[in-house]
């Protein structure tokens, strides 16, 4: 493969292994990142997509390899969490502030919103790496996890490969411009979350108040 000089900025870190091993490097890094090992999966996928824009790799193969290995890696993480994750949390979780009580709350949260979490987890650093493990620990049904994990992987891979392929080496310049406005974006997200929480709490209080008001009437019918 030609030299890696065309890769800009932070993508230099994955250029040597991508230059030497190509699709195999892409597959290996994507798999290990997806079952919890810190690895530059998203970075190498972006780099491979930029290579594709210059004809060094095939964008369709990059997207297919990325999708398959992301799904496979998350499934490995799921089975790790299912088979041994709970014991590990009870034994070692306190050292990273994961208590049995917090795990129980996570289970309840996954039971209510697990599908949505699995879909969006790909786009969030940290959650992307541990998504499958957490789903396994909380015993999310495997078929359900696999379906929504595949949807999330397809959206994530589709977004990053398309954007990286179309923008090519200009991607970093675009990201640098976007970086200037990150605090505005973070502020907007915080405000939105705060508003949602406020409205949600208000809704719960009103519902409880209505339930409390209706209870005496039910106990003492006219």
PDB file of C-alpha atoms in Angstrom:
ATOM      1  CA  UNK A   1       0.000   0.000   0.000  1.00  0.00           C
ATOM      2  CA  UNK A   2       1.325   3.554  -0.726  1.00  0.00           C
ATOM      3  CA  UNK A   3       2.756   5.733   2.043  1.00  0.00           C
ATOM      4  CA  UNK A   4       0.407   7.154   4.651  1.00  0.00           C
ATOM      5  CA  UNK A   5       1.280  10.845   4.173  1.00  0.00           C
ATOM      6  CA  UNK A   6      -2.239  11.717   3.033  1.00  0.00           C
ATOM      7  CA  UNK A   7      -3.785  10.805   6.377  1.00  0.00           C
ATOM      8  CA  UNK A   8      -4.204  13.977   8.439  1.00  0.00           C
ATOM      9  CA  UNK A   9      -3.961  14.710  12.154  1.00  0.00           C
ATOM     10  CA  UNK A  10      -4.922  12.066  14.682  1.00  0.00           C
ATOM     11  CA  UNK A  11      -5.249   9.428  11.951  1.00  0.00           C
ATOM     12  CA  UNK A  12      -1.461   9.102  11.792  1.00  0.00           C
ATOM     13  CA  UNK A  13      -1.600   6.782  14.808  1.00  0.00           C
ATOM     14  CA  UNK A  14      -3.306   3.994  12.844  1.00  0.00           C
ATOM     15  CA  UNK A  15      -1.601   4.587   9.500  1.00  0.00           C
ATOM     16  CA  UNK A  16       1.324   2.143   9.981  1.00  0.00           C
ATOM     17  CA  UNK A  17      -0.822  -0.914  10.782  1.00  0.00           C
ATOM     18  CA  UNK A  18      -3.370   0.024   8.136  1.00  0.00           C
ATOM     19  CA  UNK A  19      -0.611   0.435   5.552  1.00  0.00           C
ATOM     20  CA  UNK A  20       0.846  -2.958   6.394  1.00  0.00           C
ATOM     21  CA  UNK A  21      -2.186  -5.127   7.116  1.00  0.00           C
ATOM     22  CA  UNK A  22      -5.049  -3.357   5.323  1.00  0.00           C
ATOM     23  CA  UNK A  23      -8.477  -4.922   5.863  1.00  0.00           C
ATOM     24  CA  UNK A  24      -7.079  -7.409   8.379  1.00  0.00           C
ATOM     25  CA  UNK A  25      -5.932  -4.542  10.610  1.00  0.00           C
ATOM     26  CA  UNK A  26      -9.334  -2.903  10.270  1.00  0.00           C
ATOM     27  CA  UNK A  27     -11.128  -6.125  11.235  1.00  0.00           C
ATOM     28  CA  UNK A  28      -8.870  -6.915  14.199  1.00  0.00           C
ATOM     29  CA  UNK A  29      -9.043  -3.439  15.746  1.00  0.00           C
ATOM     30  CA  UNK A  30     -12.804  -3.196  15.263  1.00  0.00           C
ATOM     31  CA  UNK A  31     -13.408  -6.562  16.930  1.00  0.00           C
ATOM     32  CA  UNK A  32     -11.299  -5.947  20.022  1.00  0.00           C
ATOM     33  CA  UNK A  33     -12.710  -2.452  20.557  1.00  0.00           C
ATOM     34  CA  UNK A  34     -16.242  -3.806  20.356  1.00  0.00           C
ATOM     35  CA  UNK A  35     -15.839  -6.257  23.242  1.00  0.00           C
ATOM     36  CA  UNK A  36     -14.332  -3.785  25.681  1.00  0.00           C
ATOM     37  CA  UNK A  37     -10.610  -3.496  24.883  1.00  0.00           C
ATOM     38  CA  UNK A  38      -9.481   0.134  24.442  1.00  0.00           C
ATOM     39  CA  UNK A  39      -8.597   0.320  20.745  1.00  0.00           C
ATOM     40  CA  UNK A  40      -8.968   2.973  18.015  1.00  0.00           C
ATOM     41  CA  UNK A  41     -11.777   1.230  16.145  1.00  0.00           C
ATOM     42  CA  UNK A  42     -13.562   4.352  14.972  1.00  0.00           C
ATOM     43  CA  UNK A  43     -10.256   5.993  14.083  1.00  0.00           C
ATOM     44  CA  UNK A  44      -9.063   3.149  11.881  1.00  0.00           C
ATOM     45  CA  UNK A  45     -12.479   2.937  10.186  1.00  0.00           C
ATOM     46  CA  UNK A  46     -12.300   6.646   9.351  1.00  0.00           C
ATOM     47  CA  UNK A  47      -8.729   6.248   8.114  1.00  0.00           C
ATOM     48  CA  UNK A  48      -9.675   3.294   5.893  1.00  0.00           C
ATOM     49  CA  UNK A  49     -12.588   5.299   4.475  1.00  0.00           C
ATOM     50  CA  UNK A  50     -10.264   8.181   3.633  1.00  0.00           C
ATOM     51  CA  UNK A  51      -7.916   5.711   1.948  1.00  0.00           C
ATOM     52  CA  UNK A  52     -10.900   4.563  -0.076  1.00  0.00           C
ATOM     53  CA  UNK A  53     -11.535   8.106  -1.273  1.00  0.00           C
ATOM     54  CA  UNK A  54      -8.053   8.042  -2.856  1.00  0.00           C
ATOM     55  CA  UNK A  55      -8.468   4.580  -4.346  1.00  0.00           C
ATOM     56  CA  UNK A  56      -6.209   2.767  -1.879  1.00  0.00           C
ATOM     57  CA  UNK A  57      -9.041   0.650  -0.481  1.00  0.00           C
ATOM     58  CA  UNK A  58     -12.597  -0.188  -1.483  1.00  0.00           C
ATOM     59  CA  UNK A  59     -15.215   1.745   0.484  1.00  0.00           C
ATOM     60  CA  UNK A  60     -17.796  -1.037   0.189  1.00  0.00           C
ATOM     61  CA  UNK A  61     -15.369  -3.600   1.593  1.00  0.00           C
ATOM     62  CA  UNK A  62     -14.378  -1.180   4.368  1.00  0.00           C
ATOM     63  CA  UNK A  63     -18.027  -0.667   5.321  1.00  0.00           C
ATOM     64  CA  UNK A  64     -18.843  -4.392   5.174  1.00  0.00           C
ATOM     65  CA  UNK A  65     -15.781  -5.432   7.217  1.00  0.00           C
ATOM     66  CA  UNK A  66     -16.482  -2.681   9.765  1.00  0.00           C
ATOM     67  CA  UNK A  67     -20.126  -3.679  10.145  1.00  0.00           C
ATOM     68  CA  UNK A  68     -19.511  -7.418  10.490  1.00  0.00           C
ATOM     69  CA  UNK A  69     -16.613  -7.088  12.940  1.00  0.00           C
ATOM     70  CA  UNK A  70     -18.465  -4.497  15.028  1.00  0.00           C
ATOM     71  CA  UNK A  71     -21.432  -6.836  15.414  1.00  0.00           C
ATOM     72  CA  UNK A  72     -19.209  -9.859  16.095  1.00  0.00           C
ATOM     73  CA  UNK A  73     -17.156  -7.950  18.670  1.00  0.00           C
ATOM     74  CA  UNK A  74     -20.237  -6.745  20.524  1.00  0.00           C
ATOM     75  CA  UNK A  75     -21.597 -10.288  20.604  1.00  0.00           C
ATOM     76  CA  UNK A  76     -18.330 -11.498  22.143  1.00  0.00           C
ATOM     77  CA  UNK A  77     -18.722  -8.762  24.742  1.00  0.00           C
ATOM     78  CA  UNK A  78     -22.301  -9.829  25.351  1.00  0.00           C
ATOM     79  CA  UNK A  79     -21.284 -13.415  26.124  1.00  0.00           C
ATOM     80  CA  UNK A  80     -18.419 -12.227  28.321  1.00  0.00           C
ATOM     81  CA  UNK A  81     -20.888 -10.159  30.322  1.00  0.00           C
ATOM     82  CA  UNK A  82     -23.452 -12.936  30.426  1.00  0.00           C
ATOM     83  CA  UNK A  83     -21.058 -15.675  31.565  1.00  0.00           C
ATOM     84  CA  UNK A  84     -18.755 -13.868  33.941  1.00  0.00           C
ATOM     85  CA  UNK A  85     -19.619 -10.197  34.109  1.00  0.00           C
ATOM     86  CA  UNK A  86     -21.847 -10.324  37.179  1.00  0.00           C
ATOM     87  CA  UNK A  87     -19.298 -12.223  39.266  1.00  0.00           C
ATOM     88  CA  UNK A  88     -16.619  -9.749  38.226  1.00  0.00           C
ATOM     89  CA  UNK A  89     -18.816  -6.821  39.267  1.00  0.00           C
ATOM     90  CA  UNK A  90     -19.565  -8.326  42.678  1.00  0.00           C
ATOM     91  CA  UNK A  91     -15.884  -9.076  43.241  1.00  0.00           C
ATOM     92  CA  UNK A  92     -14.080  -6.136  41.651  1.00  0.00           C
ATOM     93  CA  UNK A  93     -16.790  -3.579  40.834  1.00  0.00           C
ATOM     94  CA  UNK A  94     -16.332  -1.594  44.032  1.00  0.00           C
ATOM     95  CA  UNK A  95     -12.874  -0.551  42.864  1.00  0.00           C
ATOM     96  CA  UNK A  96     -14.382   1.213  39.854  1.00  0.00           C
ATOM     97  CA  UNK A  97     -17.518   2.369  41.706  1.00  0.00           C
ATOM     98  CA  UNK A  98     -19.853  -0.269  40.244  1.00  0.00           C
ATOM     99  CA  UNK A  99     -21.778  -1.701  43.198  1.00  0.00           C
ATOM    100  CA  UNK A 100     -24.424  -4.473  43.105  1.00  0.00           C
ATOM    101  CA  UNK A 101     -27.027  -1.781  43.778  1.00  0.00           C
ATOM    102  CA  UNK A 102     -25.917   0.233  40.761  1.00  0.00           C
ATOM    103  CA  UNK A 103     -25.891  -2.907  38.657  1.00  0.00           C
ATOM    104  CA  UNK A 104     -29.475  -3.599  39.700  1.00  0.00           C
ATOM    105  CA  UNK A 105     -30.474  -0.086  38.638  1.00  0.00           C
ATOM    106  CA  UNK A 106     -28.694  -0.632  35.311  1.00  0.00           C
ATOM    107  CA  UNK A 107     -30.706  -3.820  34.817  1.00  0.00           C
ATOM    108  CA  UNK A 108     -33.936  -1.960  35.430  1.00  0.00           C
ATOM    109  CA  UNK A 109     -32.853   0.826  33.085  1.00  0.00           C
ATOM    110  CA  UNK A 110     -31.958  -1.667  30.346  1.00  0.00           C
ATOM    111  CA  UNK A 111     -35.294  -3.410  30.866  1.00  0.00           C
ATOM    112  CA  UNK A 112     -37.112  -0.151  30.106  1.00  0.00           C
ATOM    113  CA  UNK A 113     -34.842   1.484  27.533  1.00  0.00           C
ATOM    114  CA  UNK A 114     -32.338  -1.185  26.502  1.00  0.00           C
ATOM    115  CA  UNK A 115     -33.260  -1.116  22.822  1.00  0.00           C
ATOM    116  CA  UNK A 116     -32.589   2.597  22.463  1.00  0.00           C
ATOM    117  CA  UNK A 117     -29.362   2.390  24.439  1.00  0.00           C
ATOM    118  CA  UNK A 118     -27.982  -0.374  22.240  1.00  0.00           C
ATOM    119  CA  UNK A 119     -28.774   1.596  19.080  1.00  0.00           C
ATOM    120  CA  UNK A 120     -27.157   4.880  20.178  1.00  0.00           C
ATOM    121  CA  UNK A 121     -24.269   3.324  22.145  1.00  0.00           C
ATOM    122  CA  UNK A 122     -22.095   3.105  19.031  1.00  0.00           C
ATOM    123  CA  UNK A 123     -21.897   6.877  18.842  1.00  0.00           C
ATOM    124  CA  UNK A 124     -20.711   7.339  22.451  1.00  0.00           C
ATOM    125  CA  UNK A 125     -17.098   6.682  23.453  1.00  0.00           C
ATOM    126  CA  UNK A 126     -16.884   4.362  26.449  1.00  0.00           C
ATOM    127  CA  UNK A 127     -20.395   3.038  25.990  1.00  0.00           C
ATOM    128  CA  UNK A 128     -19.428   1.842  22.514  1.00  0.00           C
ATOM    129  CA  UNK A 129     -16.709  -0.372  23.980  1.00  0.00           C
ATOM    130  CA  UNK A 130     -18.795  -1.748  26.873  1.00  0.00           C
ATOM    131  CA  UNK A 131     -22.236  -1.877  25.317  1.00  0.00           C
ATOM    132  CA  UNK A 132     -22.238  -5.629  24.738  1.00  0.00           C
ATOM    133  CA  UNK A 133     -20.719  -6.437  28.123  1.00  0.00           C
ATOM    134  CA  UNK A 134     -23.359  -4.390  29.965  1.00  0.00           C
ATOM    135  CA  UNK A 135     -26.155  -5.939  27.911  1.00  0.00           C
ATOM    136  CA  UNK A 136     -24.831  -9.390  28.835  1.00  0.00           C
ATOM    137  CA  UNK A 137     -24.509  -8.583  32.523  1.00  0.00           C
ATOM    138  CA  UNK A 138     -28.063  -7.256  32.637  1.00  0.00           C
ATOM    139  CA  UNK A 139     -29.286 -10.366  30.747  1.00  0.00           C
ATOM    140  CA  UNK A 140     -30.871  -8.529  27.864  1.00  0.00           C
ATOM    141  CA  UNK A 141     -32.372 -11.187  25.523  1.00  0.00           C
ATOM    142  CA  UNK A 142     -29.705 -12.140  22.979  1.00  0.00           C
ATOM    143  CA  UNK A 143     -31.948 -11.960  19.902  1.00  0.00           C
ATOM    144  CA  UNK A 144     -33.185  -8.560  20.942  1.00  0.00           C
ATOM    145  CA  UNK A 145     -29.637  -7.348  21.603  1.00  0.00           C
ATOM    146  CA  UNK A 146     -28.371  -8.702  18.277  1.00  0.00           C
ATOM    147  CA  UNK A 147     -31.137  -6.991  16.314  1.00  0.00           C
ATOM    148  CA  UNK A 148     -30.694  -3.542  17.840  1.00  0.00           C
ATOM    149  CA  UNK A 149     -26.929  -3.891  17.961  1.00  0.00           C
ATOM    150  CA  UNK A 150     -26.936  -4.557  14.208  1.00  0.00           C
ATOM    151  CA  UNK A 151     -29.134  -1.501  13.633  1.00  0.00           C
ATOM    152  CA  UNK A 152     -26.787   0.655  15.708  1.00  0.00           C
ATOM    153  CA  UNK A 153     -23.710  -0.727  13.949  1.00  0.00           C
ATOM    154  CA  UNK A 154     -25.250  -0.113  10.521  1.00  0.00           C
ATOM    155  CA  UNK A 155     -26.063   3.508  11.391  1.00  0.00           C
ATOM    156  CA  UNK A 156     -22.644   4.126  12.942  1.00  0.00           C
ATOM    157  CA  UNK A 157     -20.647   2.493  10.156  1.00  0.00           C
ATOM    158  CA  UNK A 158     -22.826   4.061   7.485  1.00  0.00           C
ATOM    159  CA  UNK A 159     -22.402   7.540   8.946  1.00  0.00           C
ATOM    160  CA  UNK A 160     -18.643   7.494   9.469  1.00  0.00           C
ATOM    161  CA  UNK A 161     -17.679   5.672   6.281  1.00  0.00           C
ATOM    162  CA  UNK A 162     -19.889   7.932   4.152  1.00  0.00           C
ATOM    163  CA  UNK A 163     -18.749  11.191   5.742  1.00  0.00           C
ATOM    164  CA  UNK A 164     -15.084  10.155   5.739  1.00  0.00           C
ATOM    165  CA  UNK A 165     -15.229   8.942   2.143  1.00  0.00           C
ATOM    166  CA  UNK A 166     -16.920  12.112   0.869  1.00  0.00           C
ATOM    167  CA  UNK A 167     -14.785  14.576   2.812  1.00  0.00           C
ATOM    168  CA  UNK A 168     -11.511  12.652   2.524  1.00  0.00           C
ATOM    169  CA  UNK A 169      -8.516  14.456   4.021  1.00  0.00           C
ATOM    170  CA  UNK A 170     -10.701  17.543   4.585  1.00  0.00           C
ATOM    171  CA  UNK A 171     -12.481  15.725   7.415  1.00  0.00           C
ATOM    172  CA  UNK A 172      -9.986  16.899  10.029  1.00  0.00           C
ATOM    173  CA  UNK A 173     -10.366  20.530   8.911  1.00  0.00           C
ATOM    174  CA  UNK A 174     -14.128  20.236   9.267  1.00  0.00           C
ATOM    175  CA  UNK A 175     -13.738  18.662  12.714  1.00  0.00           C
ATOM    176  CA  UNK A 176     -11.364  21.452  13.782  1.00  0.00           C
ATOM    177  CA  UNK A 177     -13.959  24.057  12.815  1.00  0.00           C
ATOM    178  CA  UNK A 178     -16.676  22.108  14.614  1.00  0.00           C
ATOM    179  CA  UNK A 179     -14.428  21.844  17.691  1.00  0.00           C
ATOM    180  CA  UNK A 180     -14.716  25.621  18.158  1.00  0.00           C
ATOM    181  CA  UNK A 181     -18.418  25.244  18.842  1.00  0.00           C
ATOM    182  CA  UNK A 182     -18.278  22.169  21.034  1.00  0.00           C
ATOM    183  CA  UNK A 183     -19.080  24.059  24.249  1.00  0.00           C
ATOM    184  CA  UNK A 184     -22.188  25.535  22.670  1.00  0.00           C
ATOM    185  CA  UNK A 185     -23.238  22.037  21.636  1.00  0.00           C
ATOM    186  CA  UNK A 186     -22.501  20.643  25.103  1.00  0.00           C
ATOM    187  CA  UNK A 187     -24.458  23.487  26.678  1.00  0.00           C
ATOM    188  CA  UNK A 188     -27.426  22.792  24.414  1.00  0.00           C
ATOM    189  CA  UNK A 189     -27.341  19.112  25.341  1.00  0.00           C
ATOM    190  CA  UNK A 190     -27.167  19.921  29.067  1.00  0.00           C
ATOM    191  CA  UNK A 191     -30.118  22.297  28.778  1.00  0.00           C
ATOM    192  CA  UNK A 192     -32.115  19.729  26.802  1.00  0.00           C
ATOM    193  CA  UNK A 193     -31.383  16.972  29.325  1.00  0.00           C
ATOM    194  CA  UNK A 194     -32.224  19.276  32.231  1.00  0.00           C
ATOM    195  CA  UNK A 195     -35.506  20.240  30.614  1.00  0.00           C
ATOM    196  CA  UNK A 196     -36.374  16.608  29.941  1.00  0.00           C
ATOM    197  CA  UNK A 197     -35.597  15.588  33.533  1.00  0.00           C
ATOM    198  CA  UNK A 198     -37.622  18.488  34.925  1.00  0.00           C
ATOM    199  CA  UNK A 199     -40.652  17.665  32.807  1.00  0.00           C
ATOM    200  CA  UNK A 200     -40.320  13.959  33.537  1.00  0.00           C
ATOM    201  CA  UNK A 201     -40.154  14.520  37.305  1.00  0.00           C
ATOM    202  CA  UNK A 202     -43.114  16.891  37.126  1.00  0.00           C
ATOM    203  CA  UNK A 203     -45.097  14.310  35.206  1.00  0.00           C
ATOM    204  CA  UNK A 204     -44.310  11.611  37.783  1.00  0.00           C
ATOM    205  CA  UNK A 205     -45.342  13.894  40.666  1.00  0.00           C
ATOM    206  CA  UNK A 206     -48.628  14.766  39.002  1.00  0.00           C
ATOM    207  CA  UNK A 207     -49.352  11.111  38.315  1.00  0.00           C
ATOM    208  CA  UNK A 208     -48.645  10.207  41.943  1.00  0.00           C
ATOM    209  CA  UNK A 209     -50.808  13.071  43.133  1.00  0.00           C
ATOM    210  CA  UNK A 210     -53.706  11.916  40.972  1.00  0.00           C
ATOM    211  CA  UNK A 211     -53.242   8.336  42.212  1.00  0.00           C
ATOM    212  CA  UNK A 212     -53.201   9.507  45.846  1.00  0.00           C
ATOM    213  CA  UNK A 213     -56.310  11.640  45.300  1.00  0.00           C
ATOM    214  CA  UNK A 214     -58.242   8.805  43.709  1.00  0.00           C
ATOM    215  CA  UNK A 215     -57.382   6.204  46.361  1.00  0.00           C
ATOM    216  CA  UNK A 216     -59.736   7.505  49.132  1.00  0.00           C
ATOM    217  CA  UNK A 217     -62.604   7.709  46.659  1.00  0.00           C
ATOM    218  CA  UNK A 218     -62.081   4.082  45.665  1.00  0.00           C
ATOM    219  CA  UNK A 219     -61.868   2.939  49.304  1.00  0.00           C
ATOM    220  CA  UNK A 220     -65.064   4.820  50.309  1.00  0.00           C
ATOM    221  CA  UNK A 221     -67.462   4.635  47.396  1.00  0.00           C
ATOM    222  CA  UNK A 222     -70.624   6.686  47.636  1.00  0.00           C
TER     223      UNK A 222
END
